[in-house]
Amino acid sequence: MPPVPNPNSKYDYHNDDTEAGGGQVIQLCKELDILICLLCPVAIKPRVDQVENHYRHRHKTARRQLQEVIAFAASFSPSSGSQPLALRDPTDKDIELPADGGPPIPGLEIYAGFSCKSCRHLTRDRSNRDRHQILSKHHEEGDDKDEDDEDKDDEGKRDARSCEKELGRAAAEQRRKVEAPGGGKDKLALHRAGLSPIPKTSELKLWKQEARDANARLRALVESFRRELARGLERLDRVPDETLKWLGSIDATKPVTKPFGHKQEAATMERYSADWERYLCYCARVWPLGREGAQEEHGIRFTDEQWGHLVDVIRQLDIVADYNKRREEDQRQRRRQLQQQQNQKSNSNREGEAVSDTDFDSDIDSDIDSDVNSDVNNDVAALDQAVCRFCISSIKQKLGRKQYRNPLLHFTAVLGIKEDGNWVPAHSHTRFLAGFLWCGRVLMLEHFFEDDPYDSEDSACETSFAAIERFHKGHHEWLTSGSYSPFGTIIRWMTYGRGYRNHEEGQARLWWDSDGKTVNYLGDSITVAGFQSTAQAVLQEAEDWLDRLIGGRWKKGELQQTVRLRDIADSLVYEGPGQSFTTNRKNAWLQPGAEKLADIIGKRLWKMTNAGNGSKRYTCRRGAVIEYLGWLKLFRTKMYPATHIWGGQPGRGPEVATLKHCDIEQLPKNIFVFDGQVVIITDRDKSKGLSGGTGGRKVARFLPERLSRMMVAYIAWLLPFEKVLHRLAGIRGPSDSLDPWVWKSAEKGIWDTAILSKQLALVSGVEIGARLTVSSYRHVAVEMGRKIKGLIIRQIDLEAAEADSDNEVADPITGERRRQPRVEYVWDSQATHGSRIARGHYGVNLQFPNQLQPEMMSNYQEISRLWHQFLARTDGDFGERKRPAEIISTAVVNKAIKRQ
């Protein structure tokens, strides 16, 4: 039976202004000369192939009804139709729409929406309307119209109101433009010119074909820069480490200690690359204005060399973009041909209709890829070379006082403009500068060693050292502080920005109510009791999922009591790759591995079948295994925030995201069992990694006993069992290289801070009505911790462990390193060494990692214990606190003791 229109629709499909066909699933609106799909209902594009594609793929229309729809659309074709008519494309922005406020178009739904008072901008989303009014400054005009209707009889008030409106418009115009030589520049226009191209998947949302073509050109330009950056990153592995140390240095007289290289996270390199990509898109967008026009309208200047290289980039970009466009058109044409062939075959075979588009795409791509010839590869290589030369010319320019005459430095200022026309805060702008420095170093390294076959069989010492000498000369001339180059300017700006950021105090975000039990964070009220219930809820949910994973035997105590934390033997020092408490022979009683859970719930997940030769074999119940793995993923998503919340005072997201349960090459694990508790040891220095005895300062966070048992069960039983299930069922799981990490999945790899923020927002949104992310939770938790009695203990011991590491601090204004006094203890002086040497080299306890000696571990354990007690409370209080009288009397006693 053919599909019918929506029965709840309010329209009559057979009135005088419409003509229906195709079994009442398509109709013609004679008023606008457009085709309307009655199943959506929306207006559709008029070409026959577009109509066929809409009904075939969106509504799965087939056979006779599809042929009727195609015949109805073809009947209006000017060449062969029975009733020729020039149908309109509804996506054409130039189409003449009916008068605003007119009667509804039959066949189209009527939606409730919002409109702008100034220009009748229509939308179904209130936020879209508000955003339109803010960006177009129509909210001010709308307010003015409302004011004009008031007090019309009072001429004096009208004059005052008119003057006030003129002043407001002048102020708005002044805010919209930024002062520059030659006149003010429109900040929003500058911001829009520097945006990245939208992804290919979103390109079809653009209305005009010209916009889609322009976006495709910019995507080709971005891909070219990424290829050049990748080529430069490959060069990092083919030059000496000494060269990389000089590359990372901003001082022309000495190298840095750590070689320049990849960033720890791929997302950081992608963000840095995006800054240069936006710069190239900005230059490509201003190129049509001409050199003089770009300077007049945007304030950007190019040297003769830079403009010549930009012309080469645009010329090669046009060639590559035109080829890509022809290739996509050929691809669509071949897809239509294959679909027509498949439709002919499907007349006799009903199953032929189920062929997916992906099969078509793979066939088409293979056919087209085979047609790519050497000419196209040469054009792409020429584009990459032109992009590289333009980037290098943007860096190699000598500057005096007029620094913004360099196009790259001009664009760094453009990046300081936000979408609403305001300025990016100073503490956030340095990330753009860091991106230009990092990518610029990679490009310049490839530029200096471009023709050198270093580390290859054809390499000659003379050639390699000539390239190294060329690198040192270029590094001194272009890449160091005080080189009168864009790099020198960016380095100076970053130094100033770092000093400003260190000097700038944090923004006030929260305050307490008078009752002392409710904290307000950016307008959200968070009660102490609600905060405690949130922590308890996430822990309870994790335990519920663990109980389900272990066949309901965890809450009963059968397996929970077998995890005797004080009997688990573990070492806090590095033991070797793959080593943890689960590999310690003394913990054999714990039965780590997959066998324990296989014995408990194995019968649910696989069955015994005949092997065919009289023997038996086990076969996985794939559906049950998939369901079990889904439970394990849900348990992991609850255990993730529970570990972050209950560990103590919260750290940064990467600290908990990159936890390792066993040692890897040259890096120790983060999870240990110590004194009957699971302890998480991470590096507290943001710029350093946890690298054993040579790493930064460490911090320890202890989990409560309940959560410690769950963590041991997860590491000792669930992780090995998960790996076995993936292997037996043939289901793709996390890569073997990710085995040491605790939070991971096949889809995401190692989990990041975004996943933790999502889970925290979900549980906090339900429990307290405020969606806390990692950043906002950290603010609230730190403020809660300040109210807990005794949380800050033995401060003199904590300071003693920190007063040392390098006896330098940053100048609050310039960011430069300054010497500071060092704390020395008399017993260390008597032993003829300093306190720093004593803590690092003498009497170091073998059981503890670097800078986490017994006193520090005891302090961290006490802090975690007080935090656990606070979260476990249900009365919304912080615990016993001293009364004011007790505080005064204690102070008096302390003073008396000091006098004695």
Coordinates of N, CA and C in Angstrom, one line a residue, residues 3-112:
P3 N 2.4 4.9 0.7 CA 2.4 5.8 1.8 C 1.4 7.0 1.6
V4 N 0.9 7.5 2.7 CA -0.1 8.6 2.6 C 0.5 9.8 3.4
P5 N -0.1 11.0 3.1 CA 0.4 12.1 3.9 C 0.1 12.0 5.4
N6 N 0.7 12.9 6.1 CA 0.5 13.0 7.5 C -0.9 13.3 7.9
P7 N -1.6 12.3 8.6 CA -3.0 12.5 8.9 C -3.3 13.7 9.8
N8 N -2.2 14.1 10.6 CA -2.4 15.2 11.5 C -2.3 16.6 10.9
S9 N -1.9 16.6 9.6 CA -1.6 17.9 9.0 C -2.9 18.6 8.8
K10 N -2.9 19.9 8.8 CA -4.1 20.8 8.7 C -4.4 21.2 7.3
Y11 N -3.7 20.6 6.2 CA -3.8 21.2 4.9 C -4.7 20.3 4.0
D12 N -5.4 20.9 3.1 CA -6.2 20.2 2.1 C -5.3 20.1 0.8
Y13 N -4.9 18.9 0.5 CA -4.0 18.7 -0.6 C -4.6 18.8 -2.0
H14 N -5.8 19.0 -2.1 CA -6.5 19.0 -3.4 C -7.3 20.3 -3.5
N15 N -6.7 21.5 -3.4 CA -7.4 22.7 -3.6 C -7.0 23.3 -5.0
D16 N -7.4 24.5 -5.3 CA -7.2 25.0 -6.6 C -5.8 25.4 -6.9
D17 N -5.0 25.6 -5.9 CA -3.6 26.1 -6.1 C -2.6 24.9 -6.1
T18 N -3.0 23.7 -6.0 CA -2.1 22.6 -6.0 C -2.5 21.5 -7.0
E19 N -1.5 20.7 -7.4 CA -1.8 19.6 -8.3 C -1.0 18.4 -7.7
A20 N -1.7 17.3 -7.3 CA -1.0 16.2 -6.6 C -0.7 15.1 -7.6
G21 N 0.2 14.2 -7.3 CA 0.5 13.1 -8.1 C 1.4 12.1 -7.3
G22 N 1.8 11.0 -8.0 CA 2.6 10.0 -7.3 C 1.9 9.4 -6.1
G23 N 0.6 9.1 -6.3 CA -0.1 8.4 -5.1 C -0.2 9.4 -3.9
Q24 N -0.4 10.7 -4.2 CA -0.6 11.7 -3.1 C 0.6 11.7 -2.2
V25 N 1.8 11.7 -2.8 CA 3.0 11.9 -2.0 C 3.8 13.1 -2.5
I26 N 3.4 13.6 -3.6 CA 4.1 14.8 -4.2 C 3.1 15.7 -4.8
Q27 N 3.3 17.0 -4.8 CA 2.3 17.9 -5.4 C 3.1 19.1 -5.9
L28 N 2.4 19.9 -6.8 CA 2.9 21.1 -7.3 C 2.2 22.3 -6.7
C29 N 3.0 23.2 -6.2 CA 2.4 24.5 -5.7 C 2.4 25.5 -6.8
K30 N 1.3 25.7 -7.4 CA 1.2 26.6 -8.6 C 1.5 28.1 -8.3
E31 N 1.3 28.4 -7.0 CA 1.6 29.8 -6.6 C 3.1 30.2 -6.7
L32 N 4.0 29.2 -6.3 CA 5.4 29.4 -6.4 C 6.1 28.6 -7.4
D33 N 5.4 27.7 -8.1 CA 6.0 26.8 -9.1 C 7.1 26.0 -8.5
I34 N 6.8 25.3 -7.3 CA 7.7 24.4 -6.7 C 7.1 23.1 -6.4
L35 N 7.9 22.0 -6.3 CA 7.4 20.7 -5.9 C 7.4 20.6 -4.4
I36 N 6.4 19.9 -3.8 CA 6.3 19.8 -2.4 C 6.2 18.3 -2.1
C37 N 7.0 17.8 -1.2 CA 6.9 16.4 -0.7 C 5.9 16.4 0.4
L38 N 4.8 15.6 0.3 CA 3.8 15.5 1.3 C 4.1 14.6 2.4
L39 N 5.2 13.9 2.3 CA 5.6 13.0 3.4 C 6.4 13.7 4.5
C40 N 7.2 14.7 4.1 CA 8.1 15.4 5.0 C 7.4 16.3 6.0
P41 N 6.6 17.4 5.6 CA 6.5 17.9 4.2 C 7.4 19.1 4.0
V42 N 8.2 19.1 2.9 CA 9.1 20.2 2.6 C 9.0 20.4 1.1
A43 N 9.5 21.5 0.6 CA 9.7 21.8 -0.8 C 11.0 21.1 -1.2
I44 N 11.0 20.5 -2.4 CA 12.2 19.7 -2.9 C 12.7 20.3 -4.2
K45 N 13.9 20.0 -4.5 CA 14.5 20.5 -5.7 C 13.9 19.9 -6.9
P46 N 13.8 20.6 -8.1 CA 12.9 20.2 -9.2 C 13.4 19.2 -10.1
R47 N 14.7 19.0 -10.2 CA 15.2 18.1 -11.2 C 14.8 16.6 -11.0
V48 N 14.6 15.9 -12.0 CA 14.0 14.5 -11.9 C 14.9 13.7 -11.0
D49 N 16.3 13.7 -11.3 CA 17.2 12.9 -10.5 C 17.2 13.3 -9.0
Q50 N 17.0 14.6 -8.7 CA 16.9 15.1 -7.3 C 15.7 14.6 -6.7
V51 N 14.5 14.6 -7.4 CA 13.3 14.1 -6.8 C 13.4 12.6 -6.6
E52 N 14.0 11.9 -7.5 CA 14.2 10.4 -7.3 C 15.1 10.1 -6.1
N53 N 16.2 10.9 -6.0 CA 17.1 10.7 -4.9 C 16.4 10.9 -3.5
H54 N 15.5 12.0 -3.5 CA 14.8 12.3 -2.2 C 13.9 11.2 -1.8
Y55 N 13.1 10.7 -2.7 CA 12.1 9.7 -2.3 C 12.7 8.3 -2.1
R56 N 13.8 8.0 -2.9 CA 14.4 6.7 -2.8 C 15.1 6.5 -1.5
H57 N 15.9 7.6 -1.1 CA 16.8 7.4 0.1 C 16.1 7.9 1.4
R58 N 15.3 8.9 1.3 CA 14.7 9.4 2.6 C 13.5 8.6 3.0
H59 N 12.6 8.3 2.0 CA 11.4 7.7 2.3 C 11.3 6.2 1.9
K60 N 12.4 5.7 1.2 CA 12.5 4.3 0.8 C 11.3 4.0 -0.2
T61 N 10.9 5.0 -0.9 CA 9.9 4.7 -1.9 C 10.4 3.8 -3.1
A62 N 9.7 2.9 -3.5 CA 10.2 2.0 -4.5 C 9.1 1.5 -5.5
R63 N 9.5 0.9 -6.5 CA 8.7 0.2 -7.5 C 7.7 1.2 -8.2
R64 N 6.4 0.8 -8.2 CA 5.4 1.5 -9.0 C 5.2 3.0 -8.5
Q65 N 5.2 3.1 -7.1 CA 5.0 4.4 -6.6 C 6.1 5.4 -6.9
L66 N 7.4 4.9 -6.9 CA 8.5 5.7 -7.2 C 8.5 6.1 -8.7
Q67 N 8.0 5.2 -9.6 CA 7.9 5.5 -11.0 C 6.8 6.6 -11.2
E68 N 5.7 6.5 -10.4 CA 4.7 7.5 -10.5 C 5.3 8.9 -10.1
V69 N 6.1 8.9 -9.0 CA 6.7 10.2 -8.6 C 7.6 10.8 -9.6
I70 N 8.4 9.9 -10.2 CA 9.4 10.3 -11.2 C 8.6 10.9 -12.5
A71 N 7.5 10.1 -12.9 CA 6.8 10.6 -14.0 C 6.1 11.9 -13.8
F72 N 5.6 12.1 -12.5 CA 4.9 13.4 -12.2 C 5.9 14.5 -12.3
A73 N 7.2 14.3 -11.7 CA 8.2 15.4 -11.8 C 8.6 15.6 -13.3
A74 N 8.7 14.5 -14.0 CA 9.2 14.7 -15.4 C 8.1 15.3 -16.3
S75 N 6.9 15.4 -15.9 CA 5.8 15.9 -16.7 C 5.9 17.4 -16.9
F76 N 6.8 18.1 -16.0 CA 6.9 19.5 -16.1 C 8.2 19.9 -16.8
S77 N 9.0 18.9 -17.3 CA 10.2 19.2 -18.0 C 10.0 20.0 -19.2
P78 N 10.7 21.1 -19.5 CA 10.4 21.9 -20.7 C 10.7 21.1 -22.0
S79 N 11.6 20.1 -22.0 CA 11.9 19.4 -23.2 C 11.0 18.3 -23.6
S80 N 10.6 17.5 -22.6 CA 9.7 16.3 -22.9 C 8.5 16.2 -22.1
G81 N 8.2 17.2 -21.2 CA 7.1 17.1 -20.4 C 5.8 17.3 -21.1
S82 N 4.7 16.8 -20.5 CA 3.3 17.0 -21.1 C 2.8 18.3 -20.8
Q83 N 3.2 18.9 -19.7 CA 2.8 20.2 -19.3 C 4.0 21.1 -18.9
P84 N 4.8 21.6 -19.9 CA 6.0 22.2 -19.6 C 5.9 23.4 -18.6
L85 N 6.8 23.5 -17.7 CA 6.7 24.5 -16.7 C 8.1 24.7 -16.1
A86 N 8.6 25.9 -16.0 CA 9.9 26.2 -15.4 C 9.8 26.2 -13.8
L87 N 10.1 25.0 -13.2 CA 10.0 24.9 -11.8 C 11.1 25.6 -11.1
R88 N 10.8 26.1 -9.9 CA 11.8 26.9 -9.1 C 12.5 26.0 -8.1
D89 N 13.8 26.4 -7.8 CA 14.6 25.6 -6.9 C 14.4 26.3 -5.5
P90 N 13.8 25.6 -4.5 CA 13.5 26.2 -3.2 C 14.8 26.6 -2.4
T91 N 15.9 26.1 -2.8 CA 17.2 26.5 -2.1 C 17.8 27.8 -2.7
D92 N 17.2 28.3 -3.8 CA 17.7 29.5 -4.4 C 17.4 30.7 -3.5
K93 N 18.4 31.4 -3.0 CA 18.1 32.5 -2.1 C 17.5 33.7 -2.8
D94 N 17.5 33.7 -4.2 CA 16.9 34.8 -4.9 C 15.5 34.6 -5.3
I95 N 14.9 33.5 -4.9 CA 13.5 33.2 -5.2 C 12.6 34.2 -4.6
E96 N 11.6 34.6 -5.3 CA 10.7 35.6 -4.7 C 9.6 34.8 -3.9
L97 N 9.7 35.2 -2.6 CA 8.8 34.5 -1.6 C 7.4 35.2 -1.6
P98 N 6.4 34.6 -1.1 CA 5.1 35.2 -0.9 C 5.2 36.4 0.1
A99 N 4.3 37.3 0.0 CA 4.3 38.4 0.9 C 4.2 38.0 2.3
D100 N 5.0 38.7 3.2 CA 5.0 38.3 4.6 C 3.6 38.5 5.2
G101 N 3.2 37.6 6.0 CA 1.8 37.7 6.6 C 0.7 37.2 5.7
G102 N 1.1 36.6 4.5 CA 0.0 36.1 3.6 C -0.5 34.7 4.1
P103 N -1.4 34.1 3.3 CA -2.0 32.8 3.7 C -0.9 31.7 3.6
P104 N -1.1 30.7 4.4 CA -0.1 29.6 4.4 C -0.1 28.9 3.0
I105 N 1.0 28.3 2.7 CA 1.2 27.5 1.4 C 0.6 26.1 1.7
P106 N -0.3 25.6 0.9 CA -0.9 24.3 1.1 C 0.2 23.2 1.0
G107 N 0.2 22.3 1.9 CA 1.2 21.2 1.8 C 2.4 21.4 2.7
L108 N 2.6 22.6 3.2 CA 3.8 22.9 4.1 C 3.3 23.1 5.5
E109 N 4.0 22.6 6.5 CA 3.6 22.8 7.9 C 3.8 24.2 8.3
I110 N 3.0 24.6 9.3 CA 3.1 25.9 9.9 C 3.8 25.7 11.3
Y111 N 4.9 26.4 11.5 CA 5.7 26.3 12.7 C 5.6 27.6 13.5
A112 N 5.6 27.5 14.8 CA 5.7 28.6 15.7 C 7.1 29.1 15.7

